[in-house]
Amino acid sequence: MLKCRTVWKKLAPLARSSSTLCRQNVKRTGLNNGRIPTCVPAANMSTGPGGLGGDNLKYTIMVGAACVGSLTYAYFLLKGDQKRYQERIEEITTRSQRSSKEEAATVQSEPPAVEATQTEAVPESVPEAAPSPEEPSPPAAPAEEPAAPAEAAAPSETTAPPPADEPVVEAPPEEAATPVAAPVVEEEPSPPSEPPAAPAELAEPAPAGPTEPAPAEPAPAELAESAPAEPAESSPAELAESAPAEPAEHTPAELAESAPAELAESAPAEPAESSPAELAESDPAPVVESEPAAAAETPTAEPPEPQPEVVAESAADSTPASLKVPSHSPYLLIGGGTASFAAARSIRARDPGARVLIVTDEPDLPYMRPPLSKELWFSDDPSVTETLRFKQWNGKERSIYFQPPSFYINSEELASAENGGVAVLTGKKVVHMDVRGNKVKLDDDTEISYDKCLIATGGVPRNLQVIERAGEEVMKKTTLFRKIEDFKSLDNVSRNAKSITIIGGGFLGSELACALGRRSTESGLEVIQMFPEKGNMGKVLPEYLSNWTTEKVKREGVKVIAEALVKSVTCKDDKLEIHLKDGRLVKTDHIVAAVGLEPNVDLAKSAGLEVDSDFGGYRVNAELQARSNIWVAGDAACFYDIRLGRRRVEHHDHAVVSGRLAGENMTGASKPYWHQSMFWSDLGPDVGYEAIGIVDSSLPTVGVFAKATAKDTPKAATEKSGTGIRSESETEDTATSPVASVTPLPPVAHKDDYGKGVIFYLRDKVVVGIILWNVFNRMPIARKIIKDGEEHADLNEVAKLFNIHED
Amino acid sequence: MSSVRQEGKDKIIFVTKEDHETPSSAELVEEDPNDPYEERGLILPNGEINWNCPCLGGMASGPCGTEFKDAFSCFHYSKEEVKGSDCLEQFRAMQECMQRYPELYPQEDEKSSSKTSQDSTEESGANSTSASEQDSNTSQPDTESTAES
């Protein structure tokens, strides 16, 4: 009220002046005409509508027009969103057909957790009805609206402002208003009364409020975007959609689809039902139970019916188990990678006759990753993609698998084996973890109880948003490199494509670029590498070294495009076009995205484990323990390093060290993370380095270099120690002493030739990281220096300890 | 002579062999032989065998792990004049087990396995603290490897 007054007061002078102008004009005409117009005196503040017309009228008209215009715009926007939303749902449903089981499984784990929470009226809830395989909850959501909001909803519905306020309520434009929709509709609108800004946020937190937050989140987001149209319309529309969808999709194969359909239907039925409905996808039992309960409220003899059918189907489908899953395992390791295998070995060594079960969603037995981006590419064997054997520099061949299949025992035999053993369950994903009950649930609904559990789920490669948004065509020509199948597919692509672009200048990107660059010399393949930093390994190596390394990479046959930020990617004439932010355009056949790893923390929610916000991954203590009986190791563990502070390390040796430590602690050792892991990288045959600790290019560094001789190459290092994997050379090479060869060196090393040396990374004057640049078999000294954590006045003196001039 | 250059926050030093000939004045902290946190070699300070030593590869954890542990322990604690002569039974059992898994324990290794296990115990006495790195190479034929038995 007062505000209006002040505003008007401000406008008044303006009004006055313009009115004066008007008057003057009139006067002029008057004079011209010889008549004095009888206008309202200038001094009056014309607050009334009839007042000096022009201005007020103008303002009213303008404001009115603006309102109408914005409303119209919003309406069309929402309508468009609705359409887009529907298309997306269709896309999802087709996608879900391919991976229905997994979706079901994941969703299932979420509902239980979600149900427990949320009951307050969430503004947006309703839209959830959207049936999407990944989001069974949405359907549930609408139904789930708590009773309380229902009442409020009715009045609020009417007061709800136009579309802008109803983000959530959006449902696909299908309008088959069913009677059931009515109660739901009422519930839905309750939130809409909240400010429009909320919708976006609401969509996030718990889309429908009571039920599943997690699955619901994506749904609400979409819903929010889709045109809210009108509360009354939207809710029925959503429900309507699920209804028609449901009858159409009752095929055994399409569990995922039918589940959403059912869910959609059940949603209208009732809140109670909806949650069970969601579970129905992968959990026949709960669904059956919920059905009777659901029957209580609204109509829908129908929705419950399809459910049992679906349940039956899913039940049938979920037990094609060719592998019998053991019901209990004393040691359960989730994830079948390097950390898991190291832990298995450690447990078996320390606990005689231990029974260890590894559960992995990959189809392969545990294998090591480094050769996938290095040695396997240098192999001369044309069948390398099948055998996965690589020849080390010294000629010795080995497989990337840690152990051949005969090392492991069958999971059925695990309980009965006299001396225990290690069993691997492939192709099974753990979707839910019950910490209080000490058991986990797999994606096929079987449960395994454990005494001690290790989570070593690693991570999934990150993708660039521009690529994800670019559509199906671009995604088909993009590789996210991590597993054996990615190696196989990239190998195939490299033999057929003319040009490959690697986005990312870190370890993986640079190694792949060098490996493919090597191949390019033989086959004429064009290899491009682009990254936002100034040089390869820009976040690891100090600038001078990063520049030097980039030159080396270029010499391997790679076209390096530095300081490149990708703006968009399009597919034209079966070729990809990458548009950079600075205007450059790169045309290529295939993209490899090596832009980081997203740690897999899917189980955090169900297990109640903390996730670290700075580094990602599960937060564990110095002994790698998350909670009693649960440890985490490898890429997924954000642990406390007593010397270097909290960190998360994504390297091979760390996976081994932390896996081994976790195994020790699972068998009662209670040792903290103490032995520093190292890592290494090779960039072609001339440049190789080993590193330890925190190696971040933003830290101040001190580099001590000598000139490299022919003896100082990675090739020479492995030949001498007789091992293939660099980190092994330390253990195996215990008894031999370094050969002191005196080779005369030029008096002053060439200024820009960083042949070999040691680089110290300092934090508060203490060495926290060391790189041994083309200097090998000196890791124990480096480890000692970091462990001491002393402030050294002259790092050149410390560098002397490494004997960089000798072999 | 060494040359020093500063590039922003990074210092670069080039040194010749002569520069590094004088012994280092850097001081390292004394190692505590009984530090419970440290990684141990094959033989622990209390005389027991560290089955988790990476130097053993997968010998103690594989299908023949139990047999291997029996044979090796017997050998380790054997007080006979010819060390291990009272352990023939255990070694035979171990070899029999290994013959059942030729993929894991290739033929060449079997003959040398008992021999190398003797070698490794002697060696491990000499170096009790080996920097144990990851050991992923277990049963591949590499007769030249030292401690892997």
Short mmCIF file of C-alpha atoms in Angstrom, two decimals, chain B residues 97-145:
data_model
loop_
_atom_site.label_atom_id
_atom_site.label_comp_id
_atom_site.label_asym_id
_atom_site.label_seq_id
_atom_site.Cartn_x
_atom_site.Cartn_y
_atom_site.Cartn_z
CA CYS B 97 48.09 -79.34 -5.57
CA MET B 98 49.97 -77.18 -7.99
CA GLN B 99 49.90 -79.86 -10.62
CA ARG B 100 46.13 -79.63 -10.53
CA TYR B 101 46.31 -76.01 -11.64
CA PRO B 102 48.84 -75.95 -14.44
CA GLU B 103 47.54 -72.60 -15.63
CA LEU B 104 48.28 -70.97 -12.34
CA TYR B 105 51.46 -72.79 -11.49
CA PRO B 106 53.20 -73.52 -14.77
CA GLN B 107 55.41 -76.56 -14.96
CA GLU B 108 58.73 -74.77 -14.90
CA ASP B 109 57.85 -73.13 -11.66
CA GLU B 110 57.10 -76.31 -9.85
CA LYS B 111 60.59 -77.61 -9.89
CA SER B 112 61.98 -74.28 -8.93
CA SER B 113 59.23 -73.40 -6.51
CA SER B 114 60.65 -75.37 -3.65
CA LYS B 115 64.08 -74.19 -4.56
CA THR B 116 63.14 -70.56 -4.81
CA SER B 117 61.21 -70.67 -1.59
CA GLN B 118 64.45 -71.67 0.06
CA ASP B 119 66.23 -68.89 -1.74
CA SER B 120 63.64 -66.37 -0.78
CA THR B 121 63.85 -67.12 2.89
CA GLU B 122 67.58 -66.55 2.81
CA GLU B 123 67.14 -63.35 0.91
CA SER B 124 64.30 -62.08 2.96
CA GLY B 125 66.51 -62.38 5.98
CA ALA B 126 68.82 -59.97 4.27
CA ASN B 127 66.22 -57.39 3.40
CA SER B 128 63.53 -57.19 5.96
CA THR B 129 62.08 -53.95 4.83
CA SER B 130 61.35 -54.04 1.18
CA ALA B 131 59.30 -51.33 -0.27
CA SER B 132 56.40 -53.44 -1.15
CA GLU B 133 54.74 -52.15 -4.21
CA GLN B 134 51.86 -53.58 -5.92
CA ASP B 135 52.44 -57.01 -7.21
CA SER B 136 50.08 -58.06 -9.86
CA ASN B 137 52.32 -60.46 -11.67
CA THR B 138 51.96 -63.74 -9.98
CA SER B 139 52.29 -66.98 -11.72
CA GLN B 140 53.66 -66.11 -15.04
CA PRO B 141 56.75 -67.97 -16.07
CA ASP B 142 59.53 -65.80 -14.94
CA THR B 143 62.18 -67.95 -13.52
CA GLU B 144 64.40 -65.00 -12.96
CA SER B 145 62.11 -63.41 -10.42
#
